[in-house]
PDB file of C-alpha atoms in Angstrom:
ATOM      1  CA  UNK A 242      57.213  92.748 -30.608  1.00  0.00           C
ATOM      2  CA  UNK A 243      56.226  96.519 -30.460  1.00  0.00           C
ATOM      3  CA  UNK A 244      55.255  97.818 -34.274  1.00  0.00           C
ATOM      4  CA  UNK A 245      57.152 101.252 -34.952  1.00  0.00           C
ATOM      5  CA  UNK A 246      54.517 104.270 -34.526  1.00  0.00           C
ATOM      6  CA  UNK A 247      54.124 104.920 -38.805  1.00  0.00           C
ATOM      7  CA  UNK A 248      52.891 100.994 -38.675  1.00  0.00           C
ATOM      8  CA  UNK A 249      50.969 101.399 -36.152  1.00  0.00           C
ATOM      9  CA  UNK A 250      49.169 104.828 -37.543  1.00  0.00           C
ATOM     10  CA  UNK A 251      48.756 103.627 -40.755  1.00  0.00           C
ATOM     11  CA  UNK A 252      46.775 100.299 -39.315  1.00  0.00           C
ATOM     12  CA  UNK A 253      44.551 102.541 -37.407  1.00  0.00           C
ATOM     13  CA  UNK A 254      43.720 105.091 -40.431  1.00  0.00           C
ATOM     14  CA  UNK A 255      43.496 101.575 -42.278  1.00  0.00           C
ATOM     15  CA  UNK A 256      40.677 100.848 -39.933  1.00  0.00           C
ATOM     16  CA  UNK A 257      39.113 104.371 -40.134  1.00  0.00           C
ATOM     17  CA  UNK A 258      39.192 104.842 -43.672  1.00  0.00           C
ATOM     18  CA  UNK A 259      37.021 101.434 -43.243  1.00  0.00           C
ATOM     19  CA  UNK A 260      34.145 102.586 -42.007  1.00  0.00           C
ATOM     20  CA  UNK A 261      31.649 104.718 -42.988  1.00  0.00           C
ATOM     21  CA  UNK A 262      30.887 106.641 -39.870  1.00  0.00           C
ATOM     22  CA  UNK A 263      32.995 108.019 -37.230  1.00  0.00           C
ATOM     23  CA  UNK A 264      34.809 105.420 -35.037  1.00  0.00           C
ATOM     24  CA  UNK A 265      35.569 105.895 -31.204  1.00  0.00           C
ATOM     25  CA  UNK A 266      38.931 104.507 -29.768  1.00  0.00           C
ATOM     26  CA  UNK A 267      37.364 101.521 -28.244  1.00  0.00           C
ATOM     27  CA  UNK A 268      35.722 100.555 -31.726  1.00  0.00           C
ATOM     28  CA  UNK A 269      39.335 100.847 -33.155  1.00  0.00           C
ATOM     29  CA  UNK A 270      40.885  98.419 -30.345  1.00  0.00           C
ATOM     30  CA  UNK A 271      38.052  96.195 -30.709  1.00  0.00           C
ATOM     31  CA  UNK A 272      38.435  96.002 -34.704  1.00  0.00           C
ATOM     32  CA  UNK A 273      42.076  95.826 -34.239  1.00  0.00           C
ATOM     33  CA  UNK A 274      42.624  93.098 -31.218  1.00  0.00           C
ATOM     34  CA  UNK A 275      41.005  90.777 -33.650  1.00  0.00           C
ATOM     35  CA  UNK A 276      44.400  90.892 -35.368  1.00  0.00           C
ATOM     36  CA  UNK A 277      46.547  91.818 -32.140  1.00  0.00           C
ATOM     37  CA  UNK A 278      45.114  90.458 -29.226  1.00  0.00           C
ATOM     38  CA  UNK A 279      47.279  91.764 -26.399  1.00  0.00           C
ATOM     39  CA  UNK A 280      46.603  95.744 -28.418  1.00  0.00           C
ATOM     40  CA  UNK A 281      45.901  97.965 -25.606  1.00  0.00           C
ATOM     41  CA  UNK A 282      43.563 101.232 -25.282  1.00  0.00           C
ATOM     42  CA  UNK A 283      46.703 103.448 -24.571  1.00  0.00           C
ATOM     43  CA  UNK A 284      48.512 102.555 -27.991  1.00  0.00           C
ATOM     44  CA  UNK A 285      45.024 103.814 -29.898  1.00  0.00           C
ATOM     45  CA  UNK A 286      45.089 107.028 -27.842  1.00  0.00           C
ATOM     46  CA  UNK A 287      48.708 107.843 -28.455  1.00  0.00           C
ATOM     47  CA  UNK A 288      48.352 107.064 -32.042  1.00  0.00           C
ATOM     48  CA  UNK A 289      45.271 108.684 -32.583  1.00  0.00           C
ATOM     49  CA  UNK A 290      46.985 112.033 -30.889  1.00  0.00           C
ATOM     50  CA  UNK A 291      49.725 111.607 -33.197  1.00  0.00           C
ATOM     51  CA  UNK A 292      47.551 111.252 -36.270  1.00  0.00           C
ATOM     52  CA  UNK A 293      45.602 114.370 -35.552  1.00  0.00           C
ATOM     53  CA  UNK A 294      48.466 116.579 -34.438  1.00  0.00           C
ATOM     54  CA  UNK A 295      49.502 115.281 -38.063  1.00  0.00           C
ATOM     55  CA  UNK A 296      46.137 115.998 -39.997  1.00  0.00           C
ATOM     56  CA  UNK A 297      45.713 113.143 -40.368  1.00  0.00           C
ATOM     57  CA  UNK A 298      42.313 111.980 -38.450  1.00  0.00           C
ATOM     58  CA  UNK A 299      40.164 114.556 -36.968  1.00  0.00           C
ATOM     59  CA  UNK A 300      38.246 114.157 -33.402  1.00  0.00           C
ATOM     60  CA  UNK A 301      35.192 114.719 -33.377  1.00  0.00           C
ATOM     61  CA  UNK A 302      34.814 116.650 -29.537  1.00  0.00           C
ATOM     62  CA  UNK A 303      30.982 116.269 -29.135  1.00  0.00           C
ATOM     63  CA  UNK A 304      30.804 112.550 -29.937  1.00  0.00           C
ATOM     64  CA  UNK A 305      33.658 111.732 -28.664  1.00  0.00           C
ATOM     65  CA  UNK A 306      34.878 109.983 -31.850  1.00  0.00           C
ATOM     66  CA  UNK A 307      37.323 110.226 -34.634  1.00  0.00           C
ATOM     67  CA  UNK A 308      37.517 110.175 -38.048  1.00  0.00           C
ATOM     68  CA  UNK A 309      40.098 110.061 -41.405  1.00  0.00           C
ATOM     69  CA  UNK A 310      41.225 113.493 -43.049  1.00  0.00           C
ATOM     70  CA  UNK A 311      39.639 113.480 -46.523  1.00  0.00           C
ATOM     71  CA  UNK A 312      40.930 117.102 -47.587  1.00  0.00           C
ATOM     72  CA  UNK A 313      44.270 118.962 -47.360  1.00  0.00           C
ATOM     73  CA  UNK A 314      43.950 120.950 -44.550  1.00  0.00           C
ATOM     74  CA  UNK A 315      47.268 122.561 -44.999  1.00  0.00           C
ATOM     75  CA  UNK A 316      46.098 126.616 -44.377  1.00  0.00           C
ATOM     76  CA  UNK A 317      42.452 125.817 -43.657  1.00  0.00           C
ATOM     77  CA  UNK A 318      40.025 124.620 -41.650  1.00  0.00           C
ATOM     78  CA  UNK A 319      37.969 121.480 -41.608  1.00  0.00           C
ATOM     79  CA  UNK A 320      34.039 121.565 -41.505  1.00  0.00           C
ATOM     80  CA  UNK A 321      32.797 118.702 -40.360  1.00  0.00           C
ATOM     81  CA  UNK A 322      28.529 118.224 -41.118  1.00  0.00           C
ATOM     82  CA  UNK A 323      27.701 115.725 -38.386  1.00  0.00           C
ATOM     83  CA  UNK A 324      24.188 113.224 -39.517  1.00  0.00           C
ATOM     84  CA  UNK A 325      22.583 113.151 -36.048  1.00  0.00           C
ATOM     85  CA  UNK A 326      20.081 110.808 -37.249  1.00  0.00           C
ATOM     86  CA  UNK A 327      22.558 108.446 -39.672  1.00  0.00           C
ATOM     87  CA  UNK A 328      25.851 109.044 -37.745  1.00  0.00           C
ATOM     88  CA  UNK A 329      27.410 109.988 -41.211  1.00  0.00           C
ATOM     89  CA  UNK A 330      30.210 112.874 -41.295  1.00  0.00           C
ATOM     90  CA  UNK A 331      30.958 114.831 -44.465  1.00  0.00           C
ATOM     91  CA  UNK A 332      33.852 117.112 -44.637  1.00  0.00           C
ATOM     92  CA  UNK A 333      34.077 120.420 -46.086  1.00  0.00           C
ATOM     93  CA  UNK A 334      37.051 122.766 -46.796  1.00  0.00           C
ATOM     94  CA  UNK A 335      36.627 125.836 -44.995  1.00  0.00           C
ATOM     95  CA  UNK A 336      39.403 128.539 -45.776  1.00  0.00           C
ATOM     96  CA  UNK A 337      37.591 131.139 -45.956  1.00  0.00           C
ATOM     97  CA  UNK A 338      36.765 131.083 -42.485  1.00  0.00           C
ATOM     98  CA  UNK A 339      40.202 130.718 -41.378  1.00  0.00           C
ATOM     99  CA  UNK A 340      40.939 134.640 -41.621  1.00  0.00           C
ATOM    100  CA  UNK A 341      37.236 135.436 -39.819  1.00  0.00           C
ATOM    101  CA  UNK A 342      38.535 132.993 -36.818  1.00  0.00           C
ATOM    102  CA  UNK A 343      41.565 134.393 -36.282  1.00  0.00           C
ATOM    103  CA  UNK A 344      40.042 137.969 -36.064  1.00  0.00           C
ATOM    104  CA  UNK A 345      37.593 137.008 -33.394  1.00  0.00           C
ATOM    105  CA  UNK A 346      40.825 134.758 -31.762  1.00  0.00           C
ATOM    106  CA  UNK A 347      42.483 137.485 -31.783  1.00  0.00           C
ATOM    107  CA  UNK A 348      40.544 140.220 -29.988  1.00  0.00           C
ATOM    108  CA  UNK A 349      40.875 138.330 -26.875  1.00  0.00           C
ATOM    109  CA  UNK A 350      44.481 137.871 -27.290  1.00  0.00           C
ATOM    110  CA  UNK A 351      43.693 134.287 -28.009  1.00  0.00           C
ATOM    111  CA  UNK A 352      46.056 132.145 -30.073  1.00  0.00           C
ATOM    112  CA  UNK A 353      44.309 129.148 -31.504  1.00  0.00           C
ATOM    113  CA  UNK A 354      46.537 126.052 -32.310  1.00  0.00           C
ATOM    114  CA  UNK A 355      44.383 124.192 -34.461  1.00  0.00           C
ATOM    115  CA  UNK A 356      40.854 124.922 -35.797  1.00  0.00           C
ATOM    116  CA  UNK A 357      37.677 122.811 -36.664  1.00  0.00           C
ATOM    117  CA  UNK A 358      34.209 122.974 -37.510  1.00  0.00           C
ATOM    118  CA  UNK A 359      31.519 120.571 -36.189  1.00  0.00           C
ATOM    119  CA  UNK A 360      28.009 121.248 -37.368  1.00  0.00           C
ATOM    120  CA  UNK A 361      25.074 118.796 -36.265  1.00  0.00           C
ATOM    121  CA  UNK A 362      22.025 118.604 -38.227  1.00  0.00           C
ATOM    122  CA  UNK A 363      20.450 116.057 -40.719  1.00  0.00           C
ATOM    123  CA  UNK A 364      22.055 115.021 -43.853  1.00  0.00           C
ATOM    124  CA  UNK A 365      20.242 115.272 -47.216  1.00  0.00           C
ATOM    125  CA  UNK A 366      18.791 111.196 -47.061  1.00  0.00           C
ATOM    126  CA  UNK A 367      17.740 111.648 -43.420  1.00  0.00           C
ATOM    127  CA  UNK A 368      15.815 115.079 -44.170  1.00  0.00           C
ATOM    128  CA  UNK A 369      13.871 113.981 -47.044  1.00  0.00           C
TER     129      UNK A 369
END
């Protein structure tokens, strides 16, 4: 039997909010088929979609990974500090960016539909 999609996101941030470091979909399914064997990749990439058109989750585009919304994000913009040595993410609220972005957006007649912030670099315990 098919679980209805709010199930079915909140088992997946269930499994995010889990971990300590940024999950791709494949870790999710694997985690996840322990419980529901016959789970399938394309459920985990619809329902990730859905929870970060929602807010949600976040994707992280350069490692091809996701994980869960810590801060309301409502107006704003999400800053995500990326440990390339540790793999841990830290999130930051960063309004007052949001007006700077949507100058420079704007004078290329670019409308953005979402906006967020990946920095890479070394967290505080890796640097020392």
């Amino acid at each position: 039997m098919r679980k209805q999609a709010a199930i079915r996101q909140s088992d997946v941030l269930k499994v995010l909010k889990t971990h300590e470091k940024p999950m791709t979909a494949y870790a999710i399914l694997d985690e996840m088929k322990r419980v529901e064997p016959g789970l399938a990749a394309p459920t985990i990439y619809r329902t990730l979609a859905a929870l970060t058109e929602q807010g949600r989750a976040h994707k992280l585009e350069s490692i091809k990974a996701f994980v869960p919304c810590r801060c309301d994000h409502e107006a704003s913009v999400p800053v995500l500090s990326i440990c390339e040595d540790c793999g841990t993410v830290e999130e930051h609220d960063g309004s007052p960016l949001l007006p700077k972005l949507k100058s420079l957006s704007a004078q290329s007649a670019f409308t953005a539909t979402r906006h967020i912030v990946e920095i890479h670099g070394r967290c505080q315990s890796c640097a020392a």
